[in-house]
PDB file of C-alpha atoms in Angstrom:
ATOM      1  CA  MET E   1       6.476  14.707 -19.917  1.00 40.00           C
ATOM      2  CA  LYS E   2       5.293  11.172 -19.102  1.00 47.00           C
ATOM      3  CA  ILE E   3       6.113  11.641 -15.418  1.00 50.00           C
ATOM      4  CA  SER E   4       3.897  14.714 -15.119  1.00 60.00           C
ATOM      5  CA  ILE E   5       1.051  12.995 -17.001  1.00 64.00           C
ATOM      6  CA  TYR E   6       1.330   9.965 -14.720  1.00 63.00           C
ATOM      7  CA  ASN E   7       1.582  12.241 -11.687  1.00 80.00           C
ATOM      8  CA  HIS E   8      -1.531  14.153 -12.757  1.00 84.00           C
ATOM      9  CA  LYS E   9      -3.475  10.938 -13.405  1.00 90.00           C
ATOM     10  CA  MET E  10      -2.475   9.471 -10.032  1.00 90.00           C
ATOM     11  CA  GLU E  11      -3.332  12.697  -8.188  1.00 93.00           C
ATOM     12  CA  ARG E  12      -6.693  12.827  -9.982  1.00 94.00           C
ATOM     13  CA  LYS E  13      -7.445   9.183  -9.167  1.00 95.00           C
ATOM     14  CA  ILE E  14      -6.549   9.661  -5.490  1.00 96.00           C
ATOM     15  CA  THR E  15      -8.552  12.899  -5.260  1.00 96.00           C
ATOM     16  CA  LEU E  16     -11.622  11.333  -6.876  1.00 97.00           C
ATOM     17  CA  THR E  17     -11.433   8.371  -4.492  1.00 97.00           C
ATOM     18  CA  ALA E  18     -11.028  10.753  -1.547  1.00 97.00           C
ATOM     19  CA  THR E  19     -14.103  12.733  -2.575  1.00 98.00           C
ATOM     20  CA  ILE E  20     -16.153   9.564  -2.975  1.00 98.00           C
ATOM     21  CA  PHE E  21     -15.005   8.323   0.441  1.00 98.00           C
ATOM     22  CA  GLY E  22     -15.848  11.723   1.958  1.00 98.00           C
ATOM     23  CA  LEU E  23     -19.239  11.941   0.264  1.00 98.00           C
ATOM     24  CA  VAL E  24     -20.216   8.415   1.311  1.00 98.00           C
ATOM     25  CA  ALA E  25     -19.005   9.057   4.873  1.00 98.00           C
ATOM     26  CA  ILE E  26     -21.183  12.171   5.155  1.00 98.00           C
ATOM     27  CA  ILE E  27     -24.199  10.318   3.764  1.00 97.00           C
ATOM     28  CA  LEU E  28     -23.659   7.318   6.049  1.00 97.00           C
ATOM     29  CA  GLY E  29     -23.074   9.605   9.038  1.00 96.00           C
ATOM     30  CA  ALA E  30     -26.372  11.380   8.425  1.00 96.00           C
ATOM     31  CA  PHE E  31     -28.112   8.055   7.831  1.00 95.00           C
ATOM     32  CA  GLY E  32     -26.691   6.701  11.076  1.00 94.00           C
ATOM     33  CA  ALA E  33     -27.616   9.792  13.079  1.00 93.00           C
ATOM     34  CA  HIS E  34     -31.191   9.861  11.834  1.00 93.00           C
ATOM     35  CA  ALA E  35     -32.437   6.510  10.520  1.00 93.00           C
ATOM     36  CA  LEU E  36     -30.180   3.985  12.229  1.00 93.00           C
ATOM     37  CA  LYS E  37     -30.352   5.711  15.601  1.00 90.00           C
ATOM     38  CA  LYS E  38     -33.896   4.393  15.938  1.00 90.00           C
ATOM     39  CA  VAL E  39     -33.113   0.767  15.068  1.00 94.00           C
ATOM     40  CA  LEU E  40     -29.564   0.000  16.216  1.00 94.00           C
ATOM     41  CA  THR E  41     -28.430  -0.723  19.733  1.00 94.00           C
ATOM     42  CA  PRO E  42     -26.327   2.076  21.260  1.00 94.00           C
ATOM     43  CA  GLU E  43     -23.217  -0.127  20.939  1.00 96.00           C
ATOM     44  CA  ALA E  44     -23.910  -0.881  17.279  1.00 95.00           C
ATOM     45  CA  LEU E  45     -24.494   2.811  16.578  1.00 96.00           C
ATOM     46  CA  VAL E  46     -21.175   3.753  18.215  1.00 96.00           C
ATOM     47  CA  SER E  47     -19.453   1.101  16.122  1.00 97.00           C
ATOM     48  CA  PHE E  48     -21.134   2.367  12.933  1.00 97.00           C
ATOM     49  CA  GLU E  49     -20.064   5.928  13.765  1.00 97.00           C
ATOM     50  CA  THR E  50     -16.479   4.709  14.238  1.00 97.00           C
ATOM     51  CA  GLY E  51     -16.531   3.328  10.698  1.00 98.00           C
ATOM     52  CA  VAL E  52     -17.855   6.655   9.395  1.00 98.00           C
ATOM     53  CA  ARG E  53     -15.271   8.666  11.336  1.00 98.00           C
ATOM     54  CA  TYR E  54     -12.318   6.625  10.088  1.00 98.00           C
ATOM     55  CA  GLN E  55     -13.614   6.719   6.533  1.00 98.00           C
ATOM     56  CA  LEU E  56     -13.839  10.508   6.687  1.00 98.00           C
ATOM     57  CA  TYR E  57     -10.396  10.840   8.296  1.00 98.00           C
ATOM     58  CA  HIS E  58      -8.890   8.825   5.480  1.00 98.00           C
ATOM     59  CA  ALA E  59     -10.742  10.760   2.789  1.00 98.00           C
ATOM     60  CA  LEU E  60      -8.954  13.858   4.113  1.00 98.00           C
ATOM     61  CA  PHE E  61      -5.718  11.881   4.398  1.00 98.00           C
ATOM     62  CA  LEU E  62      -5.947  10.940   0.711  1.00 98.00           C
ATOM     63  CA  LEU E  63      -6.608  14.558  -0.270  1.00 97.00           C
ATOM     64  CA  PHE E  64      -3.397  15.536   1.489  1.00 97.00           C
ATOM     65  CA  VAL E  65      -1.426  12.721  -0.122  1.00 97.00           C
ATOM     66  CA  ALA E  66      -2.721  13.571  -3.599  1.00 96.00           C
ATOM     67  CA  THR E  67      -1.667  17.202  -3.357  1.00 94.00           C
ATOM     68  CA  SER E  68       1.562  16.855  -1.377  1.00 93.00           C
ATOM     69  CA  SER E  69       4.878  17.489  -3.057  1.00 90.00           C
ATOM     70  CA  LEU E  70       6.515  15.709  -0.110  1.00 92.00           C
ATOM     71  CA  VAL E  71       5.356  12.325  -1.387  1.00 93.00           C
ATOM     72  CA  ASP E  72       6.722  10.885  -4.618  1.00 91.00           C
ATOM     73  CA  ASP E  73       4.665   8.962  -7.142  1.00 91.00           C
ATOM     74  CA  ALA E  74       5.684   5.484  -5.972  1.00 93.00           C
ATOM     75  CA  GLN E  75       4.740   6.261  -2.368  1.00 95.00           C
ATOM     76  CA  LYS E  76       1.497   7.953  -3.458  1.00 96.00           C
ATOM     77  CA  LYS E  77       0.531   4.806  -5.307  1.00 96.00           C
ATOM     78  CA  GLN E  78       1.439   2.614  -2.322  1.00 97.00           C
ATOM     79  CA  ILE E  79      -0.365   4.853   0.191  1.00 98.00           C
ATOM     80  CA  PHE E  80      -3.397   5.063  -2.085  1.00 98.00           C
ATOM     81  CA  SER E  81      -3.652   1.306  -2.419  1.00 98.00           C
ATOM     82  CA  MET E  82      -3.233   0.654   1.316  1.00 98.00           C
ATOM     83  CA  THR E  83      -5.709   3.385   2.259  1.00 98.00           C
ATOM     84  CA  ARG E  84      -8.319   2.360  -0.292  1.00 98.00           C
ATOM     85  CA  PHE E  85      -8.313  -1.266   0.833  1.00 98.00           C
ATOM     86  CA  GLY E  86      -7.890  -0.246   4.470  1.00 98.00           C
ATOM     87  CA  VAL E  87     -11.045   1.876   4.391  1.00 98.00           C
ATOM     88  CA  LEU E  88     -13.010  -0.769   2.524  1.00 98.00           C
ATOM     89  CA  PHE E  89     -11.929  -3.512   4.917  1.00 98.00           C
ATOM     90  CA  PHE E  90     -12.016  -1.517   8.155  1.00 98.00           C
ATOM     91  CA  SER E  91     -15.043   0.726   7.720  1.00 98.00           C
ATOM     92  CA  GLY E  92     -16.874  -1.625   5.375  1.00 97.00           C
ATOM     93  CA  SER E  93     -16.691  -4.555   7.777  1.00 97.00           C
ATOM     94  CA  ILE E  94     -17.758  -2.328  10.667  1.00 97.00           C
ATOM     95  CA  TYR E  95     -20.812  -1.180   8.692  1.00 97.00           C
ATOM     96  CA  LEU E  96     -21.761  -4.785   8.001  1.00 97.00           C
ATOM     97  CA  LEU E  97     -21.157  -5.949  11.577  1.00 97.00           C
ATOM     98  CA  ALA E  98     -22.979  -2.975  13.126  1.00 96.00           C
ATOM     99  CA  THR E  99     -26.076  -3.440  10.963  1.00 96.00           C
ATOM    100  CA  SER E 100     -26.296  -7.240  11.178  1.00 94.00           C
ATOM    101  CA  GLY E 101     -29.005  -6.881  13.835  1.00 92.00           C
ATOM    102  CA  ILE E 102     -31.341  -5.120  11.418  1.00 93.00           C
ATOM    103  CA  THR E 103     -30.396  -7.003   8.250  1.00 93.00           C
ATOM    104  CA  GLY E 104     -30.726 -10.394   9.897  1.00 93.00           C
ATOM    105  CA  ILE E 105     -27.472 -11.458   8.238  1.00 94.00           C
ATOM    106  CA  ASP E 106     -24.661 -12.791  10.392  1.00 94.00           C
ATOM    107  CA  PHE E 107     -21.599 -10.907   9.195  1.00 94.00           C
ATOM    108  CA  SER E 108     -19.385 -12.156  12.029  1.00 93.00           C
ATOM    109  CA  PRO E 109     -17.347 -14.350   9.627  1.00 94.00           C
ATOM    110  CA  VAL E 110     -16.005 -11.118   8.030  1.00 92.00           C
ATOM    111  CA  GLY E 111     -14.938  -9.735  11.400  1.00 93.00           C
ATOM    112  CA  TRP E 112     -11.322 -10.769  10.759  1.00 96.00           C
ATOM    113  CA  VAL E 113     -11.205  -8.178   7.957  1.00 97.00           C
ATOM    114  CA  THR E 114     -11.556  -5.249  10.389  1.00 97.00           C
ATOM    115  CA  PRO E 115      -8.073  -5.525  11.958  1.00 98.00           C
ATOM    116  CA  LEU E 116      -6.565  -6.211   8.534  1.00 98.00           C
ATOM    117  CA  GLY E 117      -8.084  -2.937   7.319  1.00 98.00           C
ATOM    118  CA  GLY E 118      -6.763  -1.173  10.405  1.00 98.00           C
ATOM    119  CA  ALA E 119      -3.282  -2.548   9.768  1.00 98.00           C
ATOM    120  CA  LEU E 120      -3.417  -1.277   6.186  1.00 98.00           C
ATOM    121  CA  LEU E 121      -4.443   2.195   7.391  1.00 98.00           C
ATOM    122  CA  ILE E 122      -1.629   2.257   9.947  1.00 98.00           C
ATOM    123  CA  SER E 123       0.813   1.109   7.259  1.00 98.00           C
ATOM    124  CA  ALA E 124      -0.282   3.911   4.939  1.00 98.00           C
ATOM    125  CA  TRP E 125       0.488   6.471   7.646  1.00 98.00           C
ATOM    126  CA  ILE E 126       3.886   4.859   8.228  1.00 98.00           C
ATOM    127  CA  VAL E 127       4.709   5.039   4.513  1.00 97.00           C
ATOM    128  CA  LEU E 128       3.707   8.718   4.523  1.00 97.00           C
ATOM    129  CA  PHE E 129       5.930   9.386   7.533  1.00 96.00           C
ATOM    130  CA  ILE E 130       8.904   7.640   5.938  1.00 95.00           C
ATOM    131  CA  SER E 131       8.350   9.433   2.635  1.00 93.00           C
ATOM    132  CA  VAL E 132       8.220  12.866   4.270  1.00 93.00           C
ATOM    133  CA  TYR E 133      11.154  12.073   6.547  1.00 93.00           C
ATOM    134  CA  LYS E 134      13.332  10.997   3.620  1.00 89.00           C
ATOM    135  CA  LYS E 135      12.343  14.095   1.665  1.00 84.00           C
ATOM    136  CA  LYS E 136      13.683  16.262   4.500  1.00 71.00           C
ATOM    137  CA  ASN E 137      17.035  14.575   4.269  1.00 65.00           C
ATOM    138  CA  GLU E 138      17.406  14.995   0.498  1.00 64.00           C
TER     139      GLU E 138
END
């Protein structure tokens, strides 16, 4: 009984995070397309949109992970953690860097976080692949 309660709580936590990531991505995408388009350079806008796109991709990724029977609880927890921090580091740093021209704040010192976030996102996909692959062989 404890396993199913834990499983349900983890799935709920991942799904709620995925919906928040998706909601925020849609809001930021609309904000970028309408408000920021007028004040950002074309390069900064493309960068901002990249952050939005990857955030939305990983919201959908988390929804899949939460509902998949091919991923066990330990891997779900690991994937969730890597994806959550990956999105925050990758997309979050891109948002800061892309908008530094209009905020007047130099966010370049946090630029090192972007590839770290990307590495976490890649790692989450690798863990998913391994988890599904092992499931096939069981």
